[in-house]
PDB file of C-alpha atoms in Angstrom:
ATOM      1  CA  MET A  15     142.157  57.796 282.883  1.00 38.00           C
ATOM      2  CA  LEU A  16     145.922  57.981 282.663  1.00 41.00           C
ATOM      3  CA  GLY A  17     147.116  57.068 279.213  1.00 43.00           C
ATOM      4  CA  GLN A  18     143.884  58.128 277.535  1.00 42.00           C
ATOM      5  CA  ASP A  19     143.728  61.651 276.252  1.00 43.00           C
ATOM      6  CA  ASN A  20     140.578  63.093 274.757  1.00 43.00           C
ATOM      7  CA  GLY A  21     142.205  66.484 274.200  1.00 41.00           C
ATOM      8  CA  THR A  22     140.558  68.234 277.147  1.00 38.00           C
ATOM      9  CA  ARG A  23     141.310  66.284 280.307  1.00 37.00           C
ATOM     10  CA  ARG A  24     143.736  63.730 281.593  1.00 38.00           C
ATOM     11  CA  ARG A  25     144.256  62.014 284.927  1.00 39.00           C
ATOM     12  CA  ILE A  26     147.508  62.631 286.784  1.00 40.00           C
ATOM     13  CA  PHE A  27     148.275  61.231 290.216  1.00 41.00           C
ATOM     14  CA  GLY A  28     144.613  60.469 290.872  1.00 43.00           C
ATOM     15  CA  LYS A  29     143.042  63.793 289.902  1.00 42.00           C
ATOM     16  CA  ALA A  30     141.663  65.144 286.662  1.00 40.00           C
ATOM     17  CA  GLU A  31     143.005  68.408 285.377  1.00 41.00           C
ATOM     18  CA  LYS A  32     142.785  70.521 282.255  1.00 39.00           C
ATOM     19  CA  HIS A  33     145.711  70.540 279.857  1.00 37.00           C
ATOM     20  CA  ALA A  34     148.114  73.380 280.452  1.00 38.00           C
ATOM     21  CA  PRO A  35     150.748  74.605 278.039  1.00 40.00           C
ATOM     22  CA  ALA A  36     154.144  73.022 278.652  1.00 41.00           C
ATOM     23  CA  ALA A  37     155.774  76.422 279.077  1.00 40.00           C
ATOM     24  CA  PRO A  38     153.243  79.008 280.264  1.00 42.00           C
ATOM     25  CA  ALA A  39     154.035  82.627 279.588  1.00 39.00           C
ATOM     26  CA  ALA A  40     155.338  84.448 282.612  1.00 38.00           C
ATOM     27  CA  GLU A  41     153.079  87.114 283.988  1.00 40.00           C
ATOM     28  CA  LYS A  42     154.428  90.446 285.073  1.00 37.00           C
ATOM     29  CA  GLY A  43     155.987  90.077 288.499  1.00 38.00           C
ATOM     30  CA  ASP A  44     156.582  86.312 288.184  1.00 40.00           C
ATOM     31  CA  LYS A  45     160.027  85.347 289.388  1.00 41.00           C
ATOM     32  CA  GLN A  46     161.064  82.530 287.088  1.00 43.00           C
ATOM     33  CA  PRO A  47     164.639  81.590 286.351  1.00 42.00           C
ATOM     34  CA  ALA A  48     165.986  82.180 282.886  1.00 44.00           C
ATOM     35  CA  SER A  49     165.440  79.361 280.430  1.00 57.00           C
ATOM     36  CA  GLY A  50     168.050  76.689 280.955  1.00 61.00           C
ATOM     37  CA  ALA A  51     168.672  77.590 284.599  1.00 82.00           C
ATOM     38  CA  THR A  52     169.055  74.645 286.971  1.00 89.00           C
ATOM     39  CA  LEU A  53     166.313  74.511 289.581  1.00 91.00           C
ATOM     40  CA  LEU A  54     166.608  73.131 293.130  1.00 94.00           C
ATOM     41  CA  ARG A  55     163.616  71.403 294.730  1.00 95.00           C
ATOM     42  CA  HIS A  56     162.893  69.814 298.132  1.00 94.00           C
ATOM     43  CA  PRO A  57     159.638  67.885 297.548  1.00 93.00           C
ATOM     44  CA  ARG A  58     157.454  67.238 300.587  1.00 90.00           C
ATOM     45  CA  SER A  59     154.330  66.008 298.780  1.00 83.00           C
ATOM     46  CA  PHE A  60     153.275  64.530 295.469  1.00 82.00           C
ATOM     47  CA  THR A  61     151.982  67.940 294.397  1.00 84.00           C
ATOM     48  CA  ASP A  62     155.620  69.028 294.535  1.00 92.00           C
ATOM     49  CA  VAL A  63     156.519  66.108 292.237  1.00 95.00           C
ATOM     50  CA  GLU A  64     153.949  67.289 289.680  1.00 95.00           C
ATOM     51  CA  GLU A  65     155.571  70.723 289.717  1.00 95.00           C
ATOM     52  CA  ILE A  66     159.014  69.174 289.140  1.00 95.00           C
ATOM     53  CA  ILE A  67     157.671  67.207 286.167  1.00 95.00           C
ATOM     54  CA  ASP A  68     156.181  70.420 284.772  1.00 94.00           C
ATOM     55  CA  ARG A  69     159.615  72.058 284.967  1.00 94.00           C
ATOM     56  CA  LEU A  70     161.161  69.081 283.145  1.00 94.00           C
ATOM     57  CA  ARG A  71     158.510  69.464 280.440  1.00 93.00           C
ATOM     58  CA  GLU A  72     159.678  73.068 280.119  1.00 92.00           C
ATOM     59  CA  ARG A  73     163.134  71.600 279.358  1.00 91.00           C
ATOM     60  CA  ARG A  74     164.691  72.688 282.638  1.00 93.00           C
ATOM     61  CA  THR A  75     167.208  70.753 284.702  1.00 94.00           C
ATOM     62  CA  VAL A  76     166.089  70.022 288.261  1.00 96.00           C
ATOM     63  CA  ILE A  77     168.194  68.962 291.234  1.00 96.00           C
ATOM     64  CA  VAL A  78     166.010  67.203 293.802  1.00 96.00           C
ATOM     65  CA  TYR A  79     166.864  66.860 297.490  1.00 96.00           C
ATOM     66  CA  LEU A  80     165.009  64.045 299.257  1.00 95.00           C
ATOM     67  CA  SER A  81     166.357  64.538 302.779  1.00 92.00           C
ATOM     68  CA  GLU A  82     163.004  65.871 304.054  1.00 91.00           C
ATOM     69  CA  VAL A  83     160.920  62.784 303.235  1.00 91.00           C
ATOM     70  CA  ASN A  84     160.974  59.233 304.591  1.00 91.00           C
ATOM     71  CA  THR A  85     162.711  56.427 302.715  1.00 91.00           C
ATOM     72  CA  ALA A  86     159.525  54.972 301.180  1.00 91.00           C
ATOM     73  CA  THR A  87     158.363  58.378 299.922  1.00 91.00           C
ATOM     74  CA  ALA A  88     161.836  59.161 298.588  1.00 92.00           C
ATOM     75  CA  GLN A  89     161.746  55.914 296.587  1.00 93.00           C
ATOM     76  CA  ARG A  90     158.303  56.739 295.155  1.00 93.00           C
ATOM     77  CA  VAL A  91     159.445  60.256 294.230  1.00 94.00           C
ATOM     78  CA  THR A  92     162.563  58.997 292.451  1.00 94.00           C
ATOM     79  CA  ASP A  93     160.519  56.311 290.658  1.00 95.00           C
ATOM     80  CA  MET A  94     157.973  58.878 289.450  1.00 95.00           C
ATOM     81  CA  LEU A  95     160.605  61.374 288.337  1.00 96.00           C
ATOM     82  CA  SER A  96     162.690  58.659 286.668  1.00 95.00           C
ATOM     83  CA  GLY A  97     159.632  57.571 284.685  1.00 95.00           C
ATOM     84  CA  ALA A  98     158.864  61.148 283.693  1.00 95.00           C
ATOM     85  CA  VAL A  99     162.410  61.893 282.584  1.00 95.00           C
ATOM     86  CA  TYR A 100     162.521  58.600 280.658  1.00 94.00           C
ATOM     87  CA  ALA A 101     159.307  59.549 278.839  1.00 94.00           C
ATOM     88  CA  LEU A 102     160.879  62.919 277.993  1.00 93.00           C
ATOM     89  CA  GLY A 103     164.021  61.221 276.669  1.00 94.00           C
ATOM     90  CA  GLY A 104     166.185  62.728 279.373  1.00 94.00           C
ATOM     91  CA  THR A 105     168.515  61.423 282.044  1.00 94.00           C
ATOM     92  CA  ALA A 106     168.618  60.977 285.797  1.00 94.00           C
ATOM     93  CA  ALA A 107     171.651  60.586 288.025  1.00 94.00           C
ATOM     94  CA  LYS A 108     172.369  60.329 291.722  1.00 95.00           C
ATOM     95  CA  LEU A 109     174.699  63.123 292.824  1.00 95.00           C
ATOM     96  CA  GLN A 110     175.038  62.083 296.459  1.00 95.00           C
ATOM     97  CA  LYS A 111     172.906  60.581 299.230  1.00 93.00           C
ATOM     98  CA  ASP A 112     169.346  61.941 298.878  1.00 93.00           C
ATOM     99  CA  MET A 113     170.287  64.227 295.960  1.00 96.00           C
ATOM    100  CA  TYR A 114     169.469  63.565 292.287  1.00 96.00           C
ATOM    101  CA  ILE A 115     169.666  65.492 289.036  1.00 95.00           C
ATOM    102  CA  PHE A 116     167.006  65.126 286.339  1.00 96.00           C
ATOM    103  CA  THR A 117     167.493  66.554 282.856  1.00 93.00           C
ATOM    104  CA  PRO A 118     165.168  66.511 279.834  1.00 89.00           C
ATOM    105  CA  ASP A 119     166.243  65.429 276.331  1.00 88.00           C
ATOM    106  CA  GLY A 120     168.896  67.613 274.772  1.00 83.00           C
ATOM    107  CA  VAL A 121     169.938  69.257 278.027  1.00 75.00           C
ATOM    108  CA  GLU A 122     173.392  68.418 279.311  1.00 67.00           C
ATOM    109  CA  ALA A 123     174.063  68.522 283.041  1.00 63.00           C
ATOM    110  CA  LYS A 124     177.542  69.869 283.694  1.00 59.00           C
TER     111      LYS A 124
END
């Protein structure tokens, strides 16, 4: 269940999954931006939202474009990401219509 953690599993967005390290080591050939790089995301599903939250947990800034989802889904995505960034002590701001920036604690968006 969400909110209960027995050290091996937790429930996120309706599915159980094993704990993963917040910042997994990059494998050879992985193309990951340098630490601190701002990432751009265009979520189309809630799996994409999970990935964005994982990047925030890695202390990365993420700019999210919501132009490819309907209004109701865009509201759910912003609500979920706002909750995640709040839990991480970060900030969220609207940059323009359908575009938001989410930053974790201690990361300044310039």
